[in-house]
């Protein structure tokens, strides 16, 4: 299922917003995995005098939420013919089933609150996303840019680009050949990276998608020491720690110690031929229990 176009809150404008963003180092908590990253809402509302679309959407959402306690990726269809609605969810490859379920459970209500009764929508949280579209909705490229965020801190000295690029190479190979399948997270020369593809991609297509994301984030974020970039079918994040990625001391009820920094989130998008829309200013804050000590 292709994405339904770019996030509608962006329309034909570019949105800048400031957020306190922490790049994940290891185990995350339920609160960390349900932070809103971005939303995408179609402009067209359901024409639904009989209520059939609303019922199909509810049935679809119930099915997806139910499956999320067992699988990190699932796709389903509710209804028949022109009334059909296709949808899917995907959780981060390192989430437990319980955290995946907790994340996906929050998305249907968020879609209703943020988008209303629209014919297609996607809401991306830090630990999962869910999207749906009605039958016949326009498809877009697997590698269409949806959202990016670049850290405001720039690398100083020499060696950053070489280290970052080496970590990216390891990540691309990891999503293609790693044990978790279409997901990789790890550290290489003080650069922490994470990459994941949508569950219906082949390993080769996943590698191609993540490689496209790598080239895009290198162009978009330049010498920023951290960044995230979401394409339609894959995404990546990276963070460079000049003093080395610190070791983590985890406890049963405390999430990862995380490096929190001010970043400038630059969300770029547009919906073709729909003219200028409403530009939204968002302020999102991630709350963490511990931070990294340099």
XYZ file of C-alpha atoms in Angstrom:
294
model
C 0.000 0.000 0.000
C 1.503 3.301 -1.037
C 1.420 6.413 1.058
C -1.450 8.718 0.283
C 0.684 11.751 -0.624
C 2.750 13.881 1.689
C 1.544 14.921 5.140
C -1.428 17.207 4.656
C -0.533 19.574 7.472
C 2.399 20.587 5.303
C 0.429 21.112 2.100
C 2.441 23.406 -0.175
C 4.432 25.014 2.608
C 7.554 24.304 4.621
C 7.109 24.078 8.372
C 9.847 24.862 10.892
C 9.432 23.918 14.519
C 11.708 23.575 17.512
C 11.693 20.424 19.589
C 13.695 18.885 22.356
C 14.599 15.568 20.727
C 16.587 12.704 22.201
C 18.117 10.078 19.977
C 17.512 6.599 21.297
C 20.510 4.681 22.548
C 18.968 1.477 23.896
C 15.793 0.226 25.591
C 12.883 2.654 25.433
C 9.831 3.048 27.618
C 6.172 3.139 26.598
C 6.165 6.919 26.970
C 9.174 7.264 24.673
C 7.635 5.055 21.980
C 4.393 7.051 21.722
C 5.805 10.539 21.102
C 4.204 12.131 18.033
C 6.678 12.609 15.175
C 4.419 13.738 12.325
C 0.956 13.355 10.858
C -0.281 13.141 7.287
C -3.931 13.788 6.492
C -5.687 13.746 3.126
C -7.779 16.822 2.381
C -10.788 14.852 1.194
C -13.343 13.793 3.798
C -15.468 10.657 3.618
C -18.725 11.092 1.734
C -20.496 8.606 3.947
C -24.254 9.124 4.394
C -24.783 5.407 5.056
C -21.926 5.181 7.558
C -20.279 2.282 5.736
C -16.845 3.931 5.506
C -16.878 4.792 9.192
C -17.752 1.202 10.085
C -15.095 -0.219 7.764
C -12.502 2.119 9.241
C -13.441 1.070 12.770
C -13.249 -2.602 11.821
C -9.864 -2.034 10.196
C -8.496 -0.178 13.220
C -9.749 -2.874 15.602
C -8.077 -5.564 13.501
C -4.755 -3.743 13.348
C -4.699 -2.973 17.074
C -5.552 -6.579 17.896
C -2.698 -7.950 15.778
C -0.164 -5.538 17.260
C 0.099 -7.621 20.426
C 1.556 -10.444 18.315
C 3.383 -8.913 15.337
C 5.420 -5.795 14.625
C 3.927 -5.460 11.120
C 0.491 -6.254 9.786
C -1.664 -5.197 6.856
C -5.409 -5.659 6.457
C -8.425 -4.646 4.377
C -11.933 -3.941 5.586
C -14.921 -3.804 3.246
C -15.358 -4.709 -0.410
C -15.013 -3.012 -3.765
C -15.106 0.777 -3.743
C -15.975 0.748 -0.046
C -12.779 -1.091 0.907
C -10.194 0.542 3.155
C -6.628 -0.788 3.261
C -4.399 -0.180 6.227
C -1.272 -1.282 8.033
C 0.841 -0.619 11.067
C 4.512 -1.129 11.738
C 6.462 -0.997 14.988
C 10.160 -0.456 15.474
C 12.049 -3.694 15.133
C 13.435 -3.488 18.666
C 10.090 -3.071 20.453
C 8.593 -5.867 22.490
C 5.083 -7.052 21.621
C 3.723 -5.224 24.654
C 5.319 -1.911 23.667
C 4.257 -2.389 20.046
C 0.666 -2.931 21.141
C 0.762 0.061 23.495
C 2.043 2.238 20.656
C -0.395 1.088 17.952
C -3.342 1.311 20.340
C -2.870 5.074 20.597
C -2.856 5.792 16.864
C -6.527 5.382 15.797
C -7.711 7.968 18.323
C -4.873 10.287 17.305
C -5.836 9.987 13.640
C -9.429 10.835 14.464
C -8.324 13.805 16.580
C -5.643 15.137 14.221
C -7.184 14.312 10.841
C -10.897 13.673 11.281
C -12.809 11.414 8.894
C -10.496 11.629 5.899
C -10.040 9.153 3.065
C -6.371 8.541 3.879
C -4.109 9.249 6.834
C -0.807 8.374 8.454
C 0.315 9.113 11.995
C 3.918 8.435 12.910
C 4.900 7.982 16.528
C 8.454 7.392 17.689
C 7.813 3.667 18.097
C 5.252 2.880 15.411
C 3.062 4.211 12.651
C -0.343 3.380 11.262
C -1.765 4.392 7.914
C -4.841 3.683 5.820
C -6.378 4.701 2.514
C -9.605 4.033 0.620
C -9.597 1.819 -2.445
C -8.338 3.609 -5.523
C -6.447 6.314 -3.689
C -3.469 7.747 -5.538
C -0.202 5.894 -4.932
C 3.178 7.561 -4.502
C 6.805 6.501 -4.764
C 8.339 4.255 -2.127
C 11.108 6.805 -1.675
C 9.057 9.990 -1.496
C 10.290 12.291 1.272
C 7.737 12.715 4.057
C 9.610 14.314 6.919
C 13.097 15.196 8.117
C 14.711 16.548 11.260
C 18.302 17.784 11.429
C 20.197 18.515 14.627
C 21.250 22.100 15.224
C 24.702 21.039 16.504
C 27.321 20.861 13.754
C 30.344 18.598 13.711
C 33.661 20.218 14.561
C 37.108 19.010 13.642
C 37.773 16.251 11.114
C 36.586 12.699 10.637
C 32.838 13.106 11.147
C 31.780 12.484 7.557
C 33.973 9.408 7.247
C 32.612 7.940 10.479
C 29.008 8.770 9.597
C 29.332 7.281 6.116
C 30.913 4.104 7.476
C 28.026 3.744 9.940
C 25.536 4.292 7.118
C 27.198 1.556 5.062
C 26.881 -0.847 7.979
C 23.214 0.127 8.390
C 22.351 -0.432 4.711
C 23.987 -3.848 4.843
C 22.230 -4.559 8.133
C 18.692 -3.929 6.873
C 19.390 -6.252 3.941
C 21.211 -9.047 5.706
C 20.672 -8.609 9.448
C 19.015 -11.137 11.735
C 16.042 -8.848 12.511
C 15.038 -8.475 8.849
C 14.493 -5.009 7.347
C 15.658 -3.430 10.616
C 19.068 -2.491 11.941
C 20.375 -0.533 14.874
C 23.931 -0.247 16.066
C 27.007 1.877 16.672
C 30.043 2.305 14.455
C 32.922 4.619 15.376
C 30.809 6.667 17.787
C 27.917 7.053 15.326
C 24.651 5.458 16.429
C 22.374 4.527 13.504
C 18.928 3.017 13.084
C 17.178 2.033 9.865
C 13.937 0.233 9.066
C 11.785 -0.573 6.054
C 8.096 -1.319 5.707
C 7.422 -5.003 6.143
C 6.305 -5.771 2.578
C 9.624 -4.798 0.967
C 12.142 -7.386 -0.159
C 15.596 -7.189 1.419
C 17.017 -5.788 -1.817
C 14.317 -3.133 -2.145
C 14.794 -2.291 1.528
C 18.514 -1.749 0.972
C 17.764 0.496 -2.003
C 15.210 2.514 -0.006
C 17.514 3.023 2.973
C 20.374 3.916 0.657
C 18.158 6.594 -0.902
C 17.375 7.850 2.600
C 21.117 7.953 3.353
C 21.825 10.094 0.306
C 18.908 12.381 1.180
C 19.884 12.874 4.819
C 23.499 13.570 3.857
C 22.267 16.259 1.475
C 19.591 17.664 3.774
C 21.447 17.592 7.113
C 25.034 18.122 5.959
C 27.403 18.251 8.938
C 24.669 18.079 11.600
C 25.704 15.477 14.149
C 22.182 14.038 14.330
C 19.185 13.614 12.090
C 16.142 11.599 11.099
C 14.594 11.174 7.682
C 11.350 9.429 6.740
C 10.588 8.217 3.237
C 7.321 6.555 2.282
C 8.627 3.015 2.806
C 11.659 3.414 5.075
C 13.369 5.722 7.539
C 16.641 6.238 9.336
C 18.133 8.151 12.234
C 21.695 8.821 13.287
C 23.543 10.552 16.105
C 27.275 11.165 16.466
C 28.882 11.176 19.910
C 32.329 12.820 19.651
C 33.355 11.365 23.023
C 32.057 7.909 22.185
C 28.648 6.303 22.668
C 28.389 5.909 26.455
C 27.665 2.569 28.049
C 24.139 2.166 29.362
C 23.122 1.088 32.836
C 19.497 0.022 32.544
C 17.053 -0.967 35.260
C 13.723 -2.728 35.072
C 11.656 0.444 35.191
C 13.965 3.046 33.739
C 14.404 3.607 30.010
C 17.602 4.433 28.221
C 19.843 7.266 29.215
C 19.618 9.595 26.279
C 21.416 12.550 24.830
C 18.884 15.381 24.592
C 19.585 18.380 22.447
C 17.753 21.218 20.823
C 17.108 20.496 17.186
C 15.461 22.291 14.361
C 12.860 20.112 12.714
C 12.360 20.953 9.081
C 9.291 19.231 7.740
C 9.110 19.462 3.976
C 6.060 18.478 1.996
C 3.349 19.415 -0.419
C 0.132 18.155 -1.940
C 0.170 18.748 -5.672
C -2.522 20.903 -7.293
C -4.305 21.630 -4.044
C -3.010 25.183 -3.593
C -1.873 26.765 -0.392
C -3.048 25.278 2.836
C -2.850 25.851 6.525
C 0.633 25.925 8.057
C 0.725 24.384 11.512
C 3.227 25.230 14.206
C 3.930 22.304 16.473
C 5.890 22.074 19.654
C 6.778 18.566 20.660
C 8.823 17.751 23.742
C 10.288 14.363 24.559
C 10.591 13.755 28.312
C 13.348 11.478 29.435
C 14.229 10.173 32.862
C 17.996 10.242 32.368
C 20.419 12.002 30.033
C 23.864 11.127 28.854
C 26.773 12.580 30.831
C 29.778 13.708 28.859
